[in-house]
Amino acid sequence: MFAPIVIVPMLIGAFASLALGSRGSTKYVALAASIVSFALALSMLGTQQQAQDVNWFAFAGNAFVLNFSLAPIHMLLLLIVAGVTPLVLGYSIGFMRLPSEHGRYYFEMLLFASSMALFAISGGFLTMFIGWELLGVTSYLLIGFWYGKEAAPTAARKAITTILIGDLAMFGAMLLLWTAYHSFSFAVIQGVQHSAAATVALSLILVAAFTKSAQFPFNEWLPDAMEGPTPVSAFLHSSTMVKAGVFMIAILLPIYAGYGMLLPILAIGIVSTVIGATNALVSTHIKRALAYSTIEDLGLMFIALGLNALGAAIMLFIMQTFYKALLFMNAGAIIKSNNTEEMWRSYESASHRPLFIASVIGVLSLAGVFPLSGFFGKQAVEGASVSAPLVYAILVIVQLLTGLYIFRWLLIPARRAPDNIAPKVRGGYRAVSIAMKIPIYVLAAIAVAASALYLLAPAYLGISAPQINVADAAVAFALTLAALVASYYVYASRSAIKAAQALRRYRSLSVPLYNSIFINRAYLAIAAAFGAIAYVVDRFDYWAYSRVRVVSSSLIEMGRATSRIESGNVTTYAAIFVGGITALIIIFGLL
Amino acid sequence: MNILPIIIAIPAIALVLIALLKERHSKLISTASTGIVLALSIALLALSIQAGKASFSQQYSYIGSLGIGLDLNVGIIQLILLLVSSAVLFAAAMSGNTEDEKHRLSSFLVVLFQLASVGLFSSANFFIFFIFWDVGVVALFFMINTLGSANRKIASINFLIYELFASALLLLAILLIYFYTPVNSFDLSYIAAHAGLIPANIQMIIFALLFVAFMINMPLFPTHFWLPDAHTEASTQGSMLLSGVLTKYGGYGMLLLFTMFPISAQFSKYVAVLAAASAFYAVFVLMRQTDVKRIIAYSTIVEMGIIMFGISAVNNYGIYGSAYAMLSHGLAVALMFLAVGVLKHVFGERDIRVLKGTVVNARSTTYIFLVGTLAMIGFPFSATFIADILIFLGAIQAFGVYGLIPLGAIAMLGAYLYFVINKSMLSTKEASSTVGATTMGHRLGYALLLLLIFAFGTMPFLLLNLIR
Amino acid sequence: MQYYLIPAYATIALTLAYVALSVLFAYTNSRRAAFVTATVLLVAIGVFAAIMASSPLEITIANTLHAYPFSMFFIMAFSLLAVLVNILSYRYSTDYTAFSMLFSFIFMGMFLVSSANNLFSIMLGLEIVSIPAAFTILHSGKRHIEAAVKFFILSAISVAVLTFALALIFPYDLQMGLTYLAPNFQISSGYIIALAIIFIIAALGFEMAAFPFNLWVPDVYEGSPSNITAMLAGMNKKIAFVALIEILFVIFINYATEFSPIIVLLSILTMFFGNIVALSQANVKRMFAYSSVSQAGYIMIGLAAATQFGLEASAFQIVAHALMIIGAFAVIGWMESLNIRSVSDYTGLHGRNQFAAGSLTVLMLSMAGIPPLMGFVGKFLLFSSAIDARLVALAVLGILNSFISIYYYARVINQMYTRKNSARIAAEPYAMAVALVAILFIFALGLYPQPLISLAHNAMVSLRS
């Protein structure tokens, strides 16, 4: 089947939603469209004709082709996208309560889903770039969705500025590669010869990947992007869009390995992981903590890629989808019930047992506890790093931090509420709509069941299964357990308050943990630098323009000066008359 | 049947009609004139696709003793420029003159400018080119002078001075070309074939004259100073025509210069640097502007810098990419100015510090502004995307990796435009109050321009297949 | 007598009739009769002259009048211009019949100069042109006395210089015929020739408004009533050019390489002087005076080129500019009668009378050299001829000056189209008619200049043979 067909229902749904606007049927139409797309995606499993190309236009004897591919790895991402979309849209039915927003919201969400699907099935740079750009714009619209708030548009601006850099880097890289190979197709570009232009192109692609996947130093747009509605965070910023960079590098990994350019990937991955883990530990905002956690997850994926362990990266890639989406949806439930996004002002998350169990599953999966799917993902990466001791050591520390922050995240909102508001909060949890709960339960189930993919996926993709080091798994488990105990002690036990007081004495030690502030300050400094340059150039422009006017006024002055020769005196004229003749005689007499 | 002479004749007839008939018929006549010419241009495109190539010509004698005639010749590049100018003219005529009641005057000037533009882009010799250049400049001068806003007097005179200085240089250049070619001729194809025979030092002078003349018009730094003021003070129609069509005169001239004179290849690198510098300069100044119209005005300078960059590559990709870019940019910038004009019309304001929450009361216009931004920075499915691909491929071929540098200017432009949209337009906190409403004419203008941007963005083969 | 030469005889006869009848009507003081007769006769003269100008026929009548395409071309032009001046004067002149009489003498003088076949005729004709001109100014009112006296004194000086020049040439050509100076006659030194050329250029330069002999122009133009200014600028100035062409390009044709640089220098100085001083003028009439000074400079470009093409270009521009300047002074005169004099007075003219503003705009655009108007064609031909003669620097300076002139024209246009609430101006049929004729020619010859170019070509070819 022709690959882009899978996008069609989503697009139809998008425009239908826009047309239907604030009617009640909008959300159901959107959901239906996404389900149809998922069905189509499923039907494409096992398709024979995997590489499909469309000739778009030709110039100077060269064809510009839109490449599509249904190779296993693309199929995988497509299924993930097409599968998560209905879950998120279903969740949205319960979360987005204002009918006036529906038309715009479902339009933008389905447009995003279509772009992500397009991205997934792209077999070449041109197609991928189109999807890439669309992802950026839809993300901008969705982050800034509630433009009545002050913070949302600001966050959207930050996101789009960062992503724009990546967009243009990718554009440049795409064209450089085309110049060398006269093709955009990934298959053709695999056989890359060393050249300066190719190195530049690959570096630019890395930059693009890092901007999209919120890696250092482009990571700060992601936490701010949490200003968007929670379903948006669950969809774009945990399970799909941010992983686009990882996906792209994964497809091109052999080339990077051949060029010896794996080190930057590894390095950036490590830095980002550390940043993610440390900032998540000190974040007090429910969704921001998860955002930093996502940065950490993505960093781990890049570490795996940097170690040329494609299998490990893909394993984590798959598993992270489920627990992250799950945790974000949970976060949405907590936020709705407590009417705040601050962790310390949220309570009673344990009051609604099923929801709490689902969140525990998500948390344990993230921490990498056997036998949940997250275990296979995280351990695959750690296993791959065993051969590089330095990396392994860092990952062990990160493992500890992960445990600390995620249990903290779980336990703080689980506290008992003060008596005056307890009934309201508990009632809030009960009132969480069924439309929100069902996707949460489904994802929890998947988070458990997806462990099976550890066995199935590598075979499907045709790569070797990632090794899991048992010793390392044991160490990780021990650390997680320790983290659980520590968190419980600090946040949930009866001695929580004393523990908190004790911790406050060591507050200054935690400064490095707030390192995202430095990154933000760097952004502001860069923006200020641009602003300063702009100021100088603008002043120059203004000054130069006023100089130009001087020319015209001096012409007039010249005129005034010359006109004084016109004295009105006849004898003067006569004298000049004669003088003129004399002058002419002299001048031309000399010739 | 030869369509070309009809395309020239229709505006001429319309001029006479507007002068003679009642004032209330003027707008109808101008809309009809521009609409028919647009339809005919599209017909030319269709005929070209059918024939597999674009080639139309016609000749009439003017000054027989000098061998000068009203010679017309339309090839693929001329066809591209005809399309963009007739589309922008139609959109401008349709959206009408909402700022003032002087319908007869504005219609007359629009049709006069139409005659000049259509004539210039289809001219087959430099003499006619020059004549239409001056006519177009004078028409726009009057448009700014009589129909603009408060400070239009100085702005219009400045505009006139700059442009007529450019035309003086142009006149000198074409006279030099005429007298130094083996058989004295203004004919473009003849000159293209024999330009190498002009003595080298004269070629250098001709190049310098033409380069400066077209540089003033495009405009490029450092001869750009007339543009922002002219735009700020012109009416919406005036701005659409100024940026959408008049700047293309210079762009077309540069294309001719670099394709006809072999000496221009020597300066390719220097021109490229100048073009890139111009683009970056403009984007930095742009980031400090608070008047939306001025922002779009500077963005024109940025885009023309990119176009010049493409031309300076002097290869197939660069040349045709620039022509395509002139098409896409003309449409996109006309769309933006139309949107800005509607904002001014609806809210009475153009300052982004004051203009807030336009999405509440002028939703379609706000989203058009967003789509226009996407069209300007080269978002996929817009014509600019194709143009950028071609231009930068040409630049890479000619300059290697350095050919990608101007992408930075596009990035900054996009970032700031998103900033403008986000900070002022998309807001509900303080929605500005309205003093007018979007009219059907505006909406039709939007629709037409969007349709063309999208059409040439998704079906580039319509034009590209005509290139041999 | 061949019948196809009748038009030539007719022009002479009609001119004499014109003079006689003007005198008669001046004596009987019948304005309307004078006007109608003048117009009819002038139109007839023009038609006959046009017929003769397009054919290559020549005849010398009474041994003094040489009727050939060159003379017929200019007589045709001058008669048309005379009609226009007449219309203006009928409306604005204080004593029309007296003016008409004097004007008929002037016209006769112009006829004489154009069709001269010897130097005496030229000199005589020039005298007949200048002296009555001075008197017309004198006669039109007390406040014009200063202008008249200035004009008279300076024209006296120029005539003296001219006479001296002719005296220098006299020994070498006792017939004083308008034939080229035979190359083989002995001149003891070239200095005599050079001196003679310079004096001739100076003398005619006075009338032509060439720098530095043109200092009187702004004062006299501003100080005379507009209809006379129109005459001075449109006709008197042009006849000087005709005389210069006749003398330089026939008698001194072999010395073209010597006199060409002189004309180049004067042309450059004149153009710059006229344009730059015009920039600072506040009085519109004075501004146009300076503008017409610079226009003389442009015409001199064609003469400096000293080629066939150059002469044709100058001939074209002579006629073109005469039409434009008369049209311009028609409108200016109309405005003057309403006390609108300075540039600031012209503010909002578009709102007060669309025709006045529109016609003045078209006239100024044409003078600035904006296509597709007649002024552009003239300038284009002139600059082309300069480059053709490899006088590239001159062409450059000419184009530069053209560009400078836009500045002061644009200023006036700017003011006219500014909005200002002022009283409406009533239509003025005579001035409007003259302006309308000028504008019609501007468009007609701008879009289809070939006829005039052909006539000029014909004229200049006949001169050279």
PDB file of N, CA and C in Angstrom, chain B residues 9-65:
ATOM      1  N   ALA B   9      -2.067  46.085 -24.426  1.00  0.00           N
ATOM      2  CA  ALA B   9      -3.125  47.003 -24.837  1.00  0.00           C
ATOM      3  C   ALA B   9      -4.170  47.218 -23.752  1.00  0.00           C
ATOM      4  N   ILE B  10      -4.454  46.143 -23.016  1.00  0.00           N
ATOM      5  CA  ILE B  10      -5.552  46.270 -22.058  1.00  0.00           C
ATOM      6  C   ILE B  10      -5.329  47.359 -21.008  1.00  0.00           C
ATOM      7  N   PRO B  11      -4.166  47.406 -20.380  1.00  0.00           N
ATOM      8  CA  PRO B  11      -3.996  48.511 -19.429  1.00  0.00           C
ATOM      9  C   PRO B  11      -4.091  49.879 -20.099  1.00  0.00           C
ATOM     10  N   ALA B  12      -3.578  49.984 -21.336  1.00  0.00           N
ATOM     11  CA  ALA B  12      -3.617  51.269 -22.015  1.00  0.00           C
ATOM     12  C   ALA B  12      -5.063  51.725 -22.215  1.00  0.00           C
ATOM     13  N   ILE B  13      -5.894  50.774 -22.647  1.00  0.00           N
ATOM     14  CA  ILE B  13      -7.305  51.114 -22.837  1.00  0.00           C
ATOM     15  C   ILE B  13      -7.941  51.475 -21.502  1.00  0.00           C
ATOM     16  N   ALA B  14      -7.593  50.686 -20.488  1.00  0.00           N
ATOM     17  CA  ALA B  14      -8.176  50.939 -19.171  1.00  0.00           C
ATOM     18  C   ALA B  14      -7.832  52.330 -18.669  1.00  0.00           C
ATOM     19  N   LEU B  15      -6.601  52.781 -18.949  1.00  0.00           N
ATOM     20  CA  LEU B  15      -6.199  54.117 -18.534  1.00  0.00           C
ATOM     21  C   LEU B  15      -7.137  55.166 -19.103  1.00  0.00           C
ATOM     22  N   VAL B  16      -7.381  55.025 -20.391  1.00  0.00           N
ATOM     23  CA  VAL B  16      -8.245  56.004 -21.045  1.00  0.00           C
ATOM     24  C   VAL B  16      -9.643  55.961 -20.456  1.00  0.00           C
ATOM     25  N   LEU B  17     -10.131  54.739 -20.233  1.00  0.00           N
ATOM     26  CA  LEU B  17     -11.482  54.609 -19.685  1.00  0.00           C
ATOM     27  C   LEU B  17     -11.591  55.254 -18.304  1.00  0.00           C
ATOM     28  N   ILE B  18     -10.578  54.991 -17.486  1.00  0.00           N
ATOM     29  CA  ILE B  18     -10.637  55.550 -16.135  1.00  0.00           C
ATOM     30  C   ILE B  18     -10.647  57.068 -16.191  1.00  0.00           C
ATOM     31  N   ALA B  19      -9.866  57.619 -17.133  1.00  0.00           N
ATOM     32  CA  ALA B  19      -9.802  59.078 -17.218  1.00  0.00           C
ATOM     33  C   ALA B  19     -11.123  59.672 -17.665  1.00  0.00           C
ATOM     34  N   LEU B  20     -11.836  58.931 -18.502  1.00  0.00           N
ATOM     35  CA  LEU B  20     -13.031  59.526 -19.085  1.00  0.00           C
ATOM     36  C   LEU B  20     -14.312  59.226 -18.319  1.00  0.00           C
ATOM     37  N   LEU B  21     -14.392  57.994 -17.762  1.00  0.00           N
ATOM     38  CA  LEU B  21     -15.668  57.633 -17.154  1.00  0.00           C
ATOM     39  C   LEU B  21     -15.812  58.174 -15.744  1.00  0.00           C
ATOM     40  N   LYS B  22     -16.963  57.912 -15.150  1.00  0.00           N
ATOM     41  CA  LYS B  22     -17.251  58.429 -13.820  1.00  0.00           C
ATOM     42  C   LYS B  22     -16.345  57.796 -12.768  1.00  0.00           C
ATOM     43  N   GLU B  23     -16.205  58.507 -11.661  1.00  0.00           N
ATOM     44  CA  GLU B  23     -15.310  58.043 -10.615  1.00  0.00           C
ATOM     45  C   GLU B  23     -15.745  56.706 -10.040  1.00  0.00           C
ATOM     46  N   ARG B  24     -17.023  56.477  -9.939  1.00  0.00           N
ATOM     47  CA  ARG B  24     -17.419  55.243  -9.263  1.00  0.00           C
ATOM     48  C   ARG B  24     -17.184  53.998 -10.114  1.00  0.00           C
ATOM     49  N   HIS B  25     -16.862  54.201 -11.384  1.00  0.00           N
ATOM     50  CA  HIS B  25     -16.550  53.039 -12.210  1.00  0.00           C
ATOM     51  C   HIS B  25     -15.071  52.683 -12.143  1.00  0.00           C
ATOM     52  N   SER B  26     -14.270  53.601 -11.575  1.00  0.00           N
ATOM     53  CA  SER B  26     -12.816  53.426 -11.668  1.00  0.00           C
ATOM     54  C   SER B  26     -12.347  52.112 -11.087  1.00  0.00           C
ATOM     55  N   LYS B  27     -12.815  51.809  -9.891  1.00  0.00           N
ATOM     56  CA  LYS B  27     -12.304  50.610  -9.237  1.00  0.00           C
ATOM     57  C   LYS B  27     -12.669  49.373 -10.052  1.00  0.00           C
ATOM     58  N   LEU B  28     -13.848  49.372 -10.595  1.00  0.00           N
ATOM     59  CA  LEU B  28     -14.264  48.234 -11.404  1.00  0.00           C
ATOM     60  C   LEU B  28     -13.346  48.073 -12.606  1.00  0.00           C
ATOM     61  N   ILE B  29     -13.042  49.183 -13.254  1.00  0.00           N
ATOM     62  CA  ILE B  29     -12.185  49.106 -14.440  1.00  0.00           C
ATOM     63  C   ILE B  29     -10.800  48.603 -14.071  1.00  0.00           C
ATOM     64  N   SER B  30     -10.263  49.126 -12.968  1.00  0.00           N
ATOM     65  CA  SER B  30      -8.906  48.699 -12.612  1.00  0.00           C
ATOM     66  C   SER B  30      -8.897  47.230 -12.225  1.00  0.00           C
ATOM     67  N   THR B  31      -9.904  46.798 -11.485  1.00  0.00           N
ATOM     68  CA  THR B  31      -9.969  45.386 -11.132  1.00  0.00           C
ATOM     69  C   THR B  31     -10.092  44.528 -12.379  1.00  0.00           C
ATOM     70  N   ALA B  32     -10.931  44.973 -13.297  1.00  0.00           N
ATOM     71  CA  ALA B  32     -11.103  44.204 -14.525  1.00  0.00           C
ATOM     72  C   ALA B  32      -9.803  44.136 -15.304  1.00  0.00           C
ATOM     73  N   SER B  33      -9.154  45.273 -15.435  1.00  0.00           N
ATOM     74  CA  SER B  33      -7.911  45.299 -16.206  1.00  0.00           C
ATOM     75  C   SER B  33      -6.878  44.354 -15.615  1.00  0.00           C
ATOM     76  N   THR B  34      -6.667  44.463 -14.304  1.00  0.00           N
ATOM     77  CA  THR B  34      -5.662  43.596 -13.688  1.00  0.00           C
ATOM     78  C   THR B  34      -6.102  42.140 -13.716  1.00  0.00           C
ATOM     79  N   GLY B  35      -7.371  41.914 -13.557  1.00  0.00           N
ATOM     80  CA  GLY B  35      -7.858  40.541 -13.567  1.00  0.00           C
ATOM     81  C   GLY B  35      -7.680  39.897 -14.933  1.00  0.00           C
ATOM     82  N   ILE B  36      -8.020  40.643 -15.972  1.00  0.00           N
ATOM     83  CA  ILE B  36      -7.891  40.074 -17.314  1.00  0.00           C
ATOM     84  C   ILE B  36      -6.430  39.775 -17.617  1.00  0.00           C
ATOM     85  N   VAL B  37      -5.574  40.703 -17.231  1.00  0.00           N
ATOM     86  CA  VAL B  37      -4.149  40.463 -17.514  1.00  0.00           C
ATOM     87  C   VAL B  37      -3.648  39.243 -16.755  1.00  0.00           C
ATOM     88  N   LEU B  38      -4.117  39.074 -15.505  1.00  0.00           N
ATOM     89  CA  LEU B  38      -3.722  37.881 -14.754  1.00  0.00           C
ATOM     90  C   LEU B  38      -4.195  36.624 -15.478  1.00  0.00           C
ATOM     91  N   ALA B  39      -5.442  36.640 -15.914  1.00  0.00           N
ATOM     92  CA  ALA B  39      -5.974  35.480 -16.622  1.00  0.00           C
ATOM     93  C   ALA B  39      -5.142  35.205 -17.870  1.00  0.00           C
ATOM     94  N   LEU B  40      -4.788  36.266 -18.576  1.00  0.00           N
ATOM     95  CA  LEU B  40      -3.995  36.078 -19.788  1.00  0.00           C
ATOM     96  C   LEU B  40      -2.609  35.542 -19.464  1.00  0.00           C
ATOM     97  N   SER B  41      -2.045  36.000 -18.365  1.00  0.00           N
ATOM     98  CA  SER B  41      -0.725  35.474 -17.980  1.00  0.00           C
ATOM     99  C   SER B  41      -0.817  33.988 -17.700  1.00  0.00           C
ATOM    100  N   ILE B  42      -1.860  33.610 -16.994  1.00  0.00           N
ATOM    101  CA  ILE B  42      -2.041  32.183 -16.719  1.00  0.00           C
ATOM    102  C   ILE B  42      -2.273  31.435 -18.025  1.00  0.00           C
ATOM    103  N   ALA B  43      -2.979  32.078 -18.953  1.00  0.00           N
ATOM    104  CA  ALA B  43      -3.179  31.452 -20.258  1.00  0.00           C
ATOM    105  C   ALA B  43      -1.842  31.248 -20.955  1.00  0.00           C
ATOM    106  N   LEU B  44      -0.961  32.239 -20.838  1.00  0.00           N
ATOM    107  CA  LEU B  44       0.378  32.105 -21.412  1.00  0.00           C
ATOM    108  C   LEU B  44       1.081  30.901 -20.800  1.00  0.00           C
ATOM    109  N   LEU B  45       0.933  30.760 -19.472  1.00  0.00           N
ATOM    110  CA  LEU B  45       1.544  29.616 -18.808  1.00  0.00           C
ATOM    111  C   LEU B  45       0.987  28.316 -19.366  1.00  0.00           C
ATOM    112  N   ALA B  46      -0.321  28.276 -19.496  1.00  0.00           N
ATOM    113  CA  ALA B  46      -0.946  27.060 -20.013  1.00  0.00           C
ATOM    114  C   ALA B  46      -0.457  26.753 -21.422  1.00  0.00           C
ATOM    115  N   LEU B  47      -0.406  27.791 -22.240  1.00  0.00           N
ATOM    116  CA  LEU B  47       0.074  27.589 -23.610  1.00  0.00           C
ATOM    117  C   LEU B  47       1.515  27.084 -23.603  1.00  0.00           C
ATOM    118  N   SER B  48       2.298  27.647 -22.685  1.00  0.00           N
ATOM    119  CA  SER B  48       3.696  27.226 -22.622  1.00  0.00           C
ATOM    120  C   SER B  48       3.799  25.766 -22.232  1.00  0.00           C
ATOM    121  N   ILE B  49       2.996  25.361 -21.251  1.00  0.00           N
ATOM    122  CA  ILE B  49       3.052  23.966 -20.807  1.00  0.00           C
ATOM    123  C   ILE B  49       2.670  23.057 -21.956  1.00  0.00           C
ATOM    124  N   GLN B  50       1.673  23.496 -22.705  1.00  0.00           N
ATOM    125  CA  GLN B  50       1.221  22.695 -23.828  1.00  0.00           C
ATOM    126  C   GLN B  50       2.314  22.563 -24.874  1.00  0.00           C
ATOM    127  N   ALA B  51       2.992  23.686 -25.102  1.00  0.00           N
ATOM    128  CA  ALA B  51       4.012  23.660 -26.147  1.00  0.00           C
ATOM    129  C   ALA B  51       5.321  23.102 -25.647  1.00  0.00           C
ATOM    130  N   GLY B  52       5.479  23.011 -24.342  1.00  0.00           N
ATOM    131  CA  GLY B  52       6.714  22.484 -23.802  1.00  0.00           C
ATOM    132  C   GLY B  52       7.790  23.532 -23.608  1.00  0.00           C
ATOM    133  N   LYS B  53       7.538  24.741 -24.062  1.00  0.00           N
ATOM    134  CA  LYS B  53       8.517  25.795 -23.785  1.00  0.00           C
ATOM    135  C   LYS B  53       7.797  27.138 -23.806  1.00  0.00           C
ATOM    136  N   ALA B  54       8.454  28.134 -23.237  1.00  0.00           N
ATOM    137  CA  ALA B  54       7.826  29.458 -23.198  1.00  0.00           C
ATOM    138  C   ALA B  54       8.530  30.372 -24.174  1.00  0.00           C
ATOM    139  N   SER B  55       7.816  30.833 -25.182  1.00  0.00           N
ATOM    140  CA  SER B  55       8.430  31.769 -26.101  1.00  0.00           C
ATOM    141  C   SER B  55       7.353  32.510 -26.855  1.00  0.00           C
ATOM    142  N   PHE B  56       7.227  33.803 -26.573  1.00  0.00           N
ATOM    143  CA  PHE B  56       6.241  34.611 -27.281  1.00  0.00           C
ATOM    144  C   PHE B  56       6.900  35.919 -27.661  1.00  0.00           C
ATOM    145  N   SER B  57       6.616  36.447 -28.823  1.00  0.00           N
ATOM    146  CA  SER B  57       7.193  37.755 -29.145  1.00  0.00           C
ATOM    147  C   SER B  57       6.335  38.544 -30.103  1.00  0.00           C
ATOM    148  N   GLN B  58       6.625  39.838 -30.158  1.00  0.00           N
ATOM    149  CA  GLN B  58       5.841  40.761 -30.976  1.00  0.00           C
ATOM    150  C   GLN B  58       6.680  42.012 -31.180  1.00  0.00           C
ATOM    151  N   GLN B  59       6.488  42.698 -32.312  1.00  0.00           N
ATOM    152  CA  GLN B  59       7.280  43.911 -32.558  1.00  0.00           C
ATOM    153  C   GLN B  59       6.490  45.039 -33.178  1.00  0.00           C
ATOM    154  N   TYR B  60       6.723  46.249 -32.693  1.00  0.00           N
ATOM    155  CA  TYR B  60       6.137  47.440 -33.312  1.00  0.00           C
ATOM    156  C   TYR B  60       7.208  48.509 -33.402  1.00  0.00           C
ATOM    157  N   SER B  61       7.185  49.301 -34.473  1.00  0.00           N
ATOM    158  CA  SER B  61       8.239  50.302 -34.637  1.00  0.00           C
ATOM    159  C   SER B  61       7.933  51.577 -33.866  1.00  0.00           C
ATOM    160  N   TYR B  62       8.948  52.243 -33.354  1.00  0.00           N
ATOM    161  CA  TYR B  62       8.765  53.461 -32.556  1.00  0.00           C
ATOM    162  C   TYR B  62       9.591  54.605 -33.122  1.00  0.00           C
ATOM    163  N   ILE B  63      10.904  54.489 -33.006  1.00  0.00           N
ATOM    164  CA  ILE B  63      11.762  55.467 -33.677  1.00  0.00           C
ATOM    165  C   ILE B  63      12.505  54.696 -34.759  1.00  0.00           C
ATOM    166  N   GLY B  64      11.931  54.700 -35.929  1.00  0.00           N
ATOM    167  CA  GLY B  64      12.473  53.863 -36.994  1.00  0.00           C
ATOM    168  C   GLY B  64      13.923  54.154 -37.312  1.00  0.00           C
ATOM    169  N   SER B  65      14.272  55.457 -37.304  1.00  0.00           N
ATOM    170  CA  SER B  65      15.626  55.806 -37.737  1.00  0.00           C
ATOM    171  C   SER B  65      16.689  55.253 -36.810  1.00  0.00           C
TER     172      SER B  65
END
